[in-house]
PDB file of C-alpha atoms in Angstrom:
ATOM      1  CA  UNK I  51    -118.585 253.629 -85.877  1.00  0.00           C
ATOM      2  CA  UNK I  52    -115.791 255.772 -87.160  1.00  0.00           C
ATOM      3  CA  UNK I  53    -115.468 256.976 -90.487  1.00  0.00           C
ATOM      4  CA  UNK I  54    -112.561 256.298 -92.480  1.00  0.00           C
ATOM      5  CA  UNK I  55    -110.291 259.857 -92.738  1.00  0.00           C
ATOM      6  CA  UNK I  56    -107.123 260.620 -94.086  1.00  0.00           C
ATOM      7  CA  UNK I  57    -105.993 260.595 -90.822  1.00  0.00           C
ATOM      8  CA  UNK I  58    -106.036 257.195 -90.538  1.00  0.00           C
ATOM      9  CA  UNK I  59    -102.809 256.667 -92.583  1.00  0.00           C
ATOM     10  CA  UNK I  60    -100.831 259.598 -90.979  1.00  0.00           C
ATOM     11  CA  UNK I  61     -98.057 257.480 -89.257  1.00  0.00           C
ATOM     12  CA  UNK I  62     -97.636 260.208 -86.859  1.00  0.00           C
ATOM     13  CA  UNK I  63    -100.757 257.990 -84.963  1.00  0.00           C
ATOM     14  CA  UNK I  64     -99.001 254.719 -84.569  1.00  0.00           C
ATOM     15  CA  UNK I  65     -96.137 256.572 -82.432  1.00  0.00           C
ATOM     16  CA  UNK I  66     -96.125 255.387 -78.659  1.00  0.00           C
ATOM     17  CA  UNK I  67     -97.299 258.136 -76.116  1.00  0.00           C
ATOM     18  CA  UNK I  68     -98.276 258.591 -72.368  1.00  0.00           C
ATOM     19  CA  UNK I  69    -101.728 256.984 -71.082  1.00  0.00           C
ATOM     20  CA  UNK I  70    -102.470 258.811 -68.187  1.00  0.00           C
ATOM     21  CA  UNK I  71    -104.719 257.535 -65.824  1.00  0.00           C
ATOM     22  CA  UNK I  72    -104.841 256.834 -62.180  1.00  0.00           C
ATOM     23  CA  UNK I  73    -105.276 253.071 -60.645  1.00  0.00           C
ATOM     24  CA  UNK I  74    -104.594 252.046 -57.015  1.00  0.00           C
ATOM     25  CA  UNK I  75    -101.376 250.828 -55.725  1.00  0.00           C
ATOM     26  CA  UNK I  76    -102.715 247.303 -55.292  1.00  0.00           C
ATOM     27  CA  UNK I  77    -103.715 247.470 -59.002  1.00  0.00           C
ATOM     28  CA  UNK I  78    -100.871 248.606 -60.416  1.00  0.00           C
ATOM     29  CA  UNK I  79     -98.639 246.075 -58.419  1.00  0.00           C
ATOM     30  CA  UNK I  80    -101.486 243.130 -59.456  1.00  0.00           C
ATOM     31  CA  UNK I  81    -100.808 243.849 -63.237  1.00  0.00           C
ATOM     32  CA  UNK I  82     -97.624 244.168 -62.731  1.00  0.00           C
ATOM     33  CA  UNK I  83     -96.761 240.786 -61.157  1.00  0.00           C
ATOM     34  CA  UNK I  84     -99.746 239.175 -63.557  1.00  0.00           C
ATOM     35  CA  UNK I  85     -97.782 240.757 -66.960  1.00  0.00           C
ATOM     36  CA  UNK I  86     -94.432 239.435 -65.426  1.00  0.00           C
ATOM     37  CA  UNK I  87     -95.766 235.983 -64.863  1.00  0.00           C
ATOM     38  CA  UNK I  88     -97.022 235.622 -67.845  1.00  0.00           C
ATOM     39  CA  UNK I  89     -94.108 236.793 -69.999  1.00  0.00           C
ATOM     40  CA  UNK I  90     -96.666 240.248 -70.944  1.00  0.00           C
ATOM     41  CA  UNK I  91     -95.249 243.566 -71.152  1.00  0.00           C
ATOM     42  CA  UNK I  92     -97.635 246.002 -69.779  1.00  0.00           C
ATOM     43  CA  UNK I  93     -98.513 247.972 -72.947  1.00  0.00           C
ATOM     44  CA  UNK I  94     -98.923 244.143 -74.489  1.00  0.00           C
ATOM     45  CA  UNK I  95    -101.272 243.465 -71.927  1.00  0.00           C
ATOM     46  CA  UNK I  96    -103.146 246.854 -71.916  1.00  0.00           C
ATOM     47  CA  UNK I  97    -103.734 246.450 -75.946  1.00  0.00           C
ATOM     48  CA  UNK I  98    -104.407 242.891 -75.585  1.00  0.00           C
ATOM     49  CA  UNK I  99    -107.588 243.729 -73.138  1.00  0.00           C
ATOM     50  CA  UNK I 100    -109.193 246.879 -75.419  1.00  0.00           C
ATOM     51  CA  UNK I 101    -108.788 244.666 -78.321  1.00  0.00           C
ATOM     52  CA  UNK I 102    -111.040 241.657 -76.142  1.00  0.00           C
ATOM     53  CA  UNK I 103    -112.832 244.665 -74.692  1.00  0.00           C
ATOM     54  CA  UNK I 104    -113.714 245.742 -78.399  1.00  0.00           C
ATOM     55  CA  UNK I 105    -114.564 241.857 -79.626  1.00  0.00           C
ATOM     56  CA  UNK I 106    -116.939 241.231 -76.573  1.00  0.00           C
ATOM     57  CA  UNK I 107    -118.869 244.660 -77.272  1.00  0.00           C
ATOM     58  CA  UNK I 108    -119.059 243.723 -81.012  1.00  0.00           C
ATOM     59  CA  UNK I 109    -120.662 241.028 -80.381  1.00  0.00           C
ATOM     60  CA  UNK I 110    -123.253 242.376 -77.999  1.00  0.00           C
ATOM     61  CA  UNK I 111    -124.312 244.839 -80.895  1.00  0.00           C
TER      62      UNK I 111
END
C-alpha cells in the first residue's frame, strides 16, 4: 500500500497525459464502438475499469 507523501497534493498529478501502450486493431476498434454505445468516453471507460480492477483485488486481499 502506498504511503501518503506530499506528493499526493501536488496538482501537477491530476493533469491529463499520454498512456502509451499497444492493443490490437480489433481491440482498439471493440472499445471503441463499446464506449460509443454506451455514451463512455474512452478515458471514462479506461478509469472506470482500474477503479473495478482495484475494488475486485481489494477484496481478494
Amino acid at each position: 500500500m502506498a504511503e501518503h507523501t506530499d506528493e499526493d497534493d501536488d496538482p501537477e498529478l491530476d493533469e491529463l497525459v499520454s498512456l502509451n501502450f499497444k492493443i490490437s486493431e480489433r481491440e482498439r476498434r471493440e472499445f471503441k464502438v463499446w464506449c460509443a454505445s454506451r455514451g463512455f468516453t474512452q478515458v471514462q471507460a479506461f478509469k472506470m475499469g482500474f477503479k473495478a480492477l482495484k475494488s475486485k483485488e481489494a477484496q481478494t486481499e
